[in-house]
Amino acid sequence: TTTTSGGATTTDQVAAYRRLRDETAARAEETSSSEDRHEDDSAVWSSKSTAGDGEEDDDDGVVTAEARACDSFFDAKQFGSAAEALEYMRRAYGFELPEPSYLIDVDAAALHLCRKVKTHRVCLWCARAFRSFRACQQHMIDKGHCKVAYATDADLEELADFYDFSASYEDYDATQLGQHLDVDDEEEGETLDDAPDDDDDDDADRQSGELLVVGDDDDVASDDDGAGGETPPHHPMAVPASPRPAPPPPP
């Protein structure tokens, strides 16, 4: 501030100092804000350059990615359908879903397994967890773990919603029924073989002359002369008589 007193001009040095100080502080604040914005832009660019499409990196260094049913579980390849992705993984990594003939929802099964790798970062075979899904993928490739665990009850329960085994139950019942019928036939055949042969016994009795045939009263002929009602010796129902002793010679 400049003032005039008695023809002399004086300058308020304090006010000039304050103005210069404020201008300097304003320039310093503007420079600092510009540098902060530059650092933020650099961090965003760096994050985008290290993370692929759909990848996320949190503050703890955990890297995940969006999971899709048509994605490969073991690399960054994407396809038009889950069937195409599964065929590619079969050829490239030898990967196959267990029990494919009973699989009823391929898309849901593929999405579940892709999420397990890319979102939860867990190995499909040994269930080891990683901080990055890429580390999980590399582990499965290096260790030969490009396959689904399918041995324990927990493994089966995890995938139960994607399968329908009712057809296998029908096949099992039919097989058991066929085996049961075969056993019954064998037992019946053994019973018939063990049964005594009545015809053989009858032949043996006739050969020994010991068979006594008794007919009905109507089949037995009576003597017309009243000779005691004996059956004629020539009748087929006659019982063989014992031979009589010869008479003694005359004196």
Short mmCIF file of C-alpha atoms in Angstrom, two decimals:
data_model
loop_
_atom_site.label_atom_id
_atom_site.label_comp_id
_atom_site.label_asym_id
_atom_site.label_seq_id
_atom_site.Cartn_x
_atom_site.Cartn_y
_atom_site.Cartn_z
CA THR A 1 0.00 0.00 0.00
CA THR A 2 1.40 3.41 -1.01
CA THR A 3 0.48 6.55 0.94
CA THR A 4 1.46 10.25 0.49
CA SER A 5 2.11 12.45 3.51
CA GLY A 6 3.58 15.96 3.17
CA GLY A 7 4.82 15.29 -0.33
CA ALA A 8 6.59 12.05 0.75
CA THR A 9 5.56 8.59 -0.51
CA THR A 10 5.75 5.55 1.77
CA THR A 11 5.08 1.82 1.01
CA ASP A 12 3.45 -0.65 3.41
CA GLN A 13 6.04 -3.43 3.32
CA VAL A 14 3.98 -5.73 5.52
CA ALA A 15 1.08 -5.81 3.10
CA ALA A 16 3.38 -6.53 0.18
CA TYR A 17 4.99 -9.43 2.05
CA ARG A 18 1.63 -10.93 2.85
CA ARG A 19 0.50 -10.70 -0.74
CA LEU A 20 3.68 -12.38 -2.00
CA ARG A 21 3.34 -15.12 0.60
CA ASP A 22 -0.24 -15.88 -0.41
CA GLU A 23 0.64 -16.03 -4.07
CA THR A 24 3.52 -18.42 -3.37
CA ALA A 25 1.31 -20.70 -1.28
CA ALA A 26 -1.36 -20.77 -3.96
CA ARG A 27 1.16 -21.76 -6.62
CA ALA A 28 2.58 -24.50 -4.36
CA GLU A 29 -0.90 -25.94 -3.67
CA GLU A 30 -1.75 -25.97 -7.36
CA THR A 31 1.49 -27.78 -8.16
CA SER A 32 0.87 -30.36 -5.43
CA SER A 33 -2.66 -31.07 -6.69
CA SER A 34 -1.37 -31.55 -10.20
CA GLU A 35 1.24 -34.02 -9.02
CA ASP A 36 -1.38 -35.99 -7.03
CA ARG A 37 -3.62 -36.22 -10.06
CA HIS A 38 -0.70 -37.43 -12.14
CA GLU A 39 0.13 -40.14 -9.60
CA ASP A 40 -3.50 -41.29 -9.46
CA ASP A 41 -3.66 -41.49 -13.26
CA SER A 42 -0.41 -43.45 -13.30
CA ALA A 43 -1.73 -45.93 -10.71
CA VAL A 44 -4.91 -46.50 -12.70
CA TRP A 45 -2.94 -47.01 -15.90
CA SER A 46 -0.56 -49.40 -14.15
CA SER A 47 -3.46 -51.43 -12.78
CA LYS A 48 -5.07 -51.69 -16.19
CA SER A 49 -1.80 -52.68 -17.82
CA THR A 50 -1.15 -55.55 -15.38
CA ALA A 51 -4.73 -56.84 -15.13
CA GLY A 52 -6.50 -58.38 -18.09
CA ASP A 53 -10.06 -57.96 -19.17
CA GLY A 54 -12.37 -58.48 -16.21
CA GLU A 55 -9.55 -58.86 -13.66
CA GLU A 56 -9.67 -57.19 -10.25
CA ASP A 57 -6.83 -56.47 -7.83
CA ASP A 58 -7.76 -55.54 -4.26
CA ASP A 59 -5.65 -53.88 -1.58
CA ASP A 60 -4.36 -57.23 -0.30
CA GLY A 61 -2.92 -58.21 -3.67
CA VAL A 62 -5.63 -60.77 -4.39
CA VAL A 63 -6.22 -60.98 -8.14
CA THR A 64 -9.47 -62.41 -9.45
CA ALA A 65 -11.26 -62.41 -12.79
CA GLU A 66 -14.77 -62.61 -14.11
CA ALA A 67 -15.81 -66.21 -14.69
CA ARG A 68 -17.85 -67.33 -17.69
CA ALA A 69 -19.03 -70.78 -18.68
CA CYS A 70 -17.46 -70.37 -22.12
CA ASP A 71 -13.97 -69.53 -20.73
CA SER A 72 -11.01 -71.86 -20.47
CA PHE A 73 -10.23 -72.66 -16.84
CA PHE A 74 -6.48 -72.76 -17.41
CA ASP A 75 -5.71 -69.75 -19.62
CA ALA A 76 -7.25 -66.56 -21.03
CA LYS A 77 -8.96 -68.10 -24.06
CA GLN A 78 -12.69 -67.49 -24.53
CA PHE A 79 -15.18 -69.31 -26.75
CA GLY A 80 -18.74 -69.02 -27.96
CA SER A 81 -20.11 -71.84 -25.79
CA ALA A 82 -19.22 -74.05 -22.87
CA ALA A 83 -19.04 -77.08 -25.17
CA GLU A 84 -16.38 -75.39 -27.31
CA ALA A 85 -14.38 -74.39 -24.23
CA LEU A 86 -14.51 -77.92 -22.82
CA GLU A 87 -13.41 -79.41 -26.14
CA TYR A 88 -10.45 -77.00 -26.27
CA MET A 89 -9.41 -77.87 -22.69
CA ARG A 90 -9.68 -81.57 -23.51
CA ARG A 91 -7.29 -81.20 -26.45
CA ALA A 92 -4.91 -78.72 -24.80
CA TYR A 93 -4.81 -79.96 -21.20
CA GLY A 94 -6.48 -83.38 -21.19
CA PHE A 95 -9.33 -82.03 -19.06
CA GLU A 96 -12.63 -83.92 -18.96
CA LEU A 97 -15.71 -83.63 -16.81
CA PRO A 98 -16.41 -86.82 -14.82
CA GLU A 99 -19.38 -89.04 -15.75
CA PRO A 100 -20.27 -87.09 -18.93
CA SER A 101 -23.09 -89.49 -19.86
CA TYR A 102 -25.04 -88.49 -16.72
CA LEU A 103 -24.31 -84.73 -16.96
CA ILE A 104 -27.55 -82.77 -17.38
CA ASP A 105 -26.36 -79.12 -17.14
CA VAL A 106 -23.03 -78.59 -18.90
CA ASP A 107 -23.17 -74.78 -18.77
CA ALA A 108 -23.81 -74.68 -15.01
CA ALA A 109 -21.04 -77.18 -14.30
CA ALA A 110 -18.55 -75.26 -16.45
CA LEU A 111 -19.47 -71.95 -14.79
CA HIS A 112 -19.10 -73.45 -11.31
CA LEU A 113 -15.62 -74.81 -12.04
CA CYS A 114 -14.50 -71.60 -13.79
CA ARG A 115 -15.57 -69.54 -10.77
CA LYS A 116 -13.69 -71.90 -8.50
CA VAL A 117 -10.47 -71.15 -10.41
CA LYS A 118 -10.81 -67.48 -11.42
CA THR A 119 -12.85 -66.06 -8.52
CA HIS A 120 -11.96 -68.28 -5.56
CA ARG A 121 -8.45 -69.14 -6.87
CA VAL A 122 -8.68 -72.80 -5.80
CA CYS A 123 -7.11 -75.78 -7.57
CA LEU A 124 -9.73 -78.13 -8.98
CA TRP A 125 -7.78 -81.21 -7.94
CA CYS A 126 -5.97 -80.56 -4.62
CA ALA A 127 -8.09 -77.60 -3.40
CA ARG A 128 -5.01 -75.46 -2.72
CA ALA A 129 -5.83 -71.73 -2.60
CA PHE A 130 -3.74 -68.93 -4.16
CA ARG A 131 -3.67 -65.13 -4.00
CA SER A 132 -3.90 -64.82 -7.77
CA PHE A 133 -6.03 -66.83 -10.17
CA ARG A 134 -3.11 -66.84 -12.63
CA ALA A 135 -0.92 -68.51 -10.01
CA CYS A 136 -3.68 -71.07 -9.52
CA GLN A 137 -3.84 -71.75 -13.26
CA GLN A 138 -0.06 -72.14 -13.50
CA HIS A 139 -0.04 -74.51 -10.53
CA MET A 140 -2.62 -76.79 -12.14
CA ILE A 141 -0.68 -76.86 -15.41
CA ASP A 142 2.70 -77.49 -13.74
CA LYS A 143 1.43 -80.16 -11.34
CA GLY A 144 -0.84 -81.95 -13.81
CA HIS A 145 -3.89 -80.94 -11.79
CA CYS A 146 -6.05 -80.04 -14.79
CA LYS A 147 -8.77 -82.39 -13.60
CA VAL A 148 -11.72 -82.43 -11.22
CA ALA A 149 -11.54 -84.12 -7.83
CA TYR A 150 -14.23 -86.81 -7.84
CA ALA A 151 -13.45 -89.37 -5.15
CA THR A 152 -14.78 -88.32 -1.76
CA ASP A 153 -18.37 -87.77 -0.66
CA ALA A 154 -17.67 -84.03 -0.45
CA ASP A 155 -16.50 -84.01 -4.08
CA LEU A 156 -19.63 -85.80 -5.24
CA GLU A 157 -21.88 -83.53 -3.20
CA GLU A 158 -20.29 -80.44 -4.73
CA LEU A 159 -21.23 -81.53 -8.26
CA ALA A 160 -24.49 -83.34 -7.46
CA ASP A 161 -26.72 -80.56 -8.84
CA PHE A 162 -25.27 -80.99 -12.33
CA TYR A 163 -25.90 -84.75 -12.65
CA ASP A 164 -28.80 -87.19 -12.85
CA PHE A 165 -27.99 -90.83 -12.09
CA SER A 166 -31.55 -92.19 -12.14
CA ALA A 167 -30.84 -94.13 -15.37
CA SER A 168 -28.02 -95.98 -13.63
CA TYR A 169 -30.41 -97.09 -10.88
CA GLU A 170 -32.75 -98.63 -13.48
CA ASP A 171 -29.85 -100.47 -15.12
CA TYR A 172 -28.74 -101.76 -11.73
CA ASP A 173 -32.23 -103.03 -10.86
CA ALA A 174 -32.54 -104.82 -14.21
CA THR A 175 -29.16 -106.45 -13.74
CA GLN A 176 -30.04 -107.62 -10.26
CA LEU A 177 -33.37 -109.02 -11.49
CA GLY A 178 -31.66 -110.94 -14.27
CA GLN A 179 -29.15 -112.45 -11.86
CA HIS A 180 -31.98 -113.45 -9.51
CA LEU A 181 -33.85 -115.21 -12.32
CA ASP A 182 -30.70 -117.07 -13.36
CA VAL A 183 -30.17 -118.31 -9.81
CA ASP A 184 -33.80 -119.52 -9.58
CA ASP A 185 -33.43 -121.43 -12.87
CA GLU A 186 -30.25 -123.10 -11.67
CA GLU A 187 -31.83 -124.13 -8.36
CA GLU A 188 -34.89 -125.54 -10.13
CA GLY A 189 -32.69 -127.56 -12.48
CA GLU A 190 -30.75 -129.01 -9.56
CA THR A 191 -34.02 -130.01 -7.84
CA LEU A 192 -35.25 -131.88 -10.90
CA ASP A 193 -31.94 -133.70 -11.29
CA ASP A 194 -32.00 -134.83 -7.66
CA ALA A 195 -35.61 -136.17 -7.78
CA PRO A 196 -35.93 -140.04 -7.78
CA ASP A 197 -36.94 -141.70 -11.04
CA ASP A 198 -40.15 -143.70 -10.43
CA ASP A 199 -39.95 -145.42 -13.82
CA ASP A 200 -36.60 -146.97 -12.95
CA ASP A 201 -38.00 -148.32 -9.69
CA ASP A 202 -41.02 -149.85 -11.49
CA ASP A 203 -38.78 -151.60 -14.03
CA ALA A 204 -36.70 -153.06 -11.26
CA ASP A 205 -39.78 -154.35 -9.45
CA ARG A 206 -41.17 -155.99 -12.59
CA GLN A 207 -37.87 -157.70 -13.28
CA SER A 208 -37.78 -159.19 -9.78
CA GLY A 209 -41.41 -160.45 -10.00
CA GLU A 210 -42.22 -158.83 -6.73
CA LEU A 211 -44.69 -156.24 -8.01
CA LEU A 212 -48.22 -156.79 -6.70
CA VAL A 213 -50.89 -155.08 -8.77
CA VAL A 214 -54.20 -154.60 -7.07
CA GLY A 215 -57.07 -153.43 -9.18
CA ASP A 216 -60.60 -152.33 -8.43
CA ASP A 217 -63.26 -154.90 -7.56
CA ASP A 218 -64.86 -154.38 -10.96
CA ASP A 219 -61.60 -155.33 -12.70
CA VAL A 220 -61.35 -158.69 -10.91
CA ALA A 221 -63.30 -161.45 -12.65
CA SER A 222 -65.25 -163.93 -10.44
CA ASP A 223 -65.60 -167.72 -10.99
CA ASP A 224 -69.01 -168.56 -12.58
CA ASP A 225 -68.94 -172.06 -11.00
CA GLY A 226 -68.61 -170.59 -7.45
CA ALA A 227 -65.07 -171.86 -6.94
CA GLY A 228 -64.27 -169.57 -4.02
CA GLY A 229 -64.09 -166.35 -6.10
CA GLU A 230 -60.48 -166.97 -7.13
CA THR A 231 -58.97 -164.94 -9.94
CA PRO A 232 -58.30 -167.08 -13.04
CA PRO A 233 -54.59 -167.82 -13.41
CA HIS A 234 -54.53 -166.37 -16.94
CA HIS A 235 -55.98 -163.03 -15.80
CA PRO A 236 -53.53 -160.17 -16.21
CA MET A 237 -54.11 -159.02 -12.63
CA ALA A 238 -53.34 -162.46 -11.19
CA VAL A 239 -50.68 -162.75 -8.51
CA PRO A 240 -48.13 -165.45 -9.28
CA ALA A 241 -48.72 -168.50 -7.02
CA SER A 242 -46.02 -170.42 -5.29
CA PRO A 243 -45.22 -173.82 -6.93
CA ARG A 244 -46.86 -176.85 -5.25
CA PRO A 245 -44.71 -179.79 -4.14
CA ALA A 246 -44.77 -182.90 -6.32
CA PRO A 247 -46.87 -185.93 -4.98
CA PRO A 248 -44.87 -188.88 -3.55
CA PRO A 249 -44.24 -191.88 -5.86
CA PRO A 250 -46.65 -194.86 -5.59
CA PRO A 251 -45.51 -197.75 -3.39
#
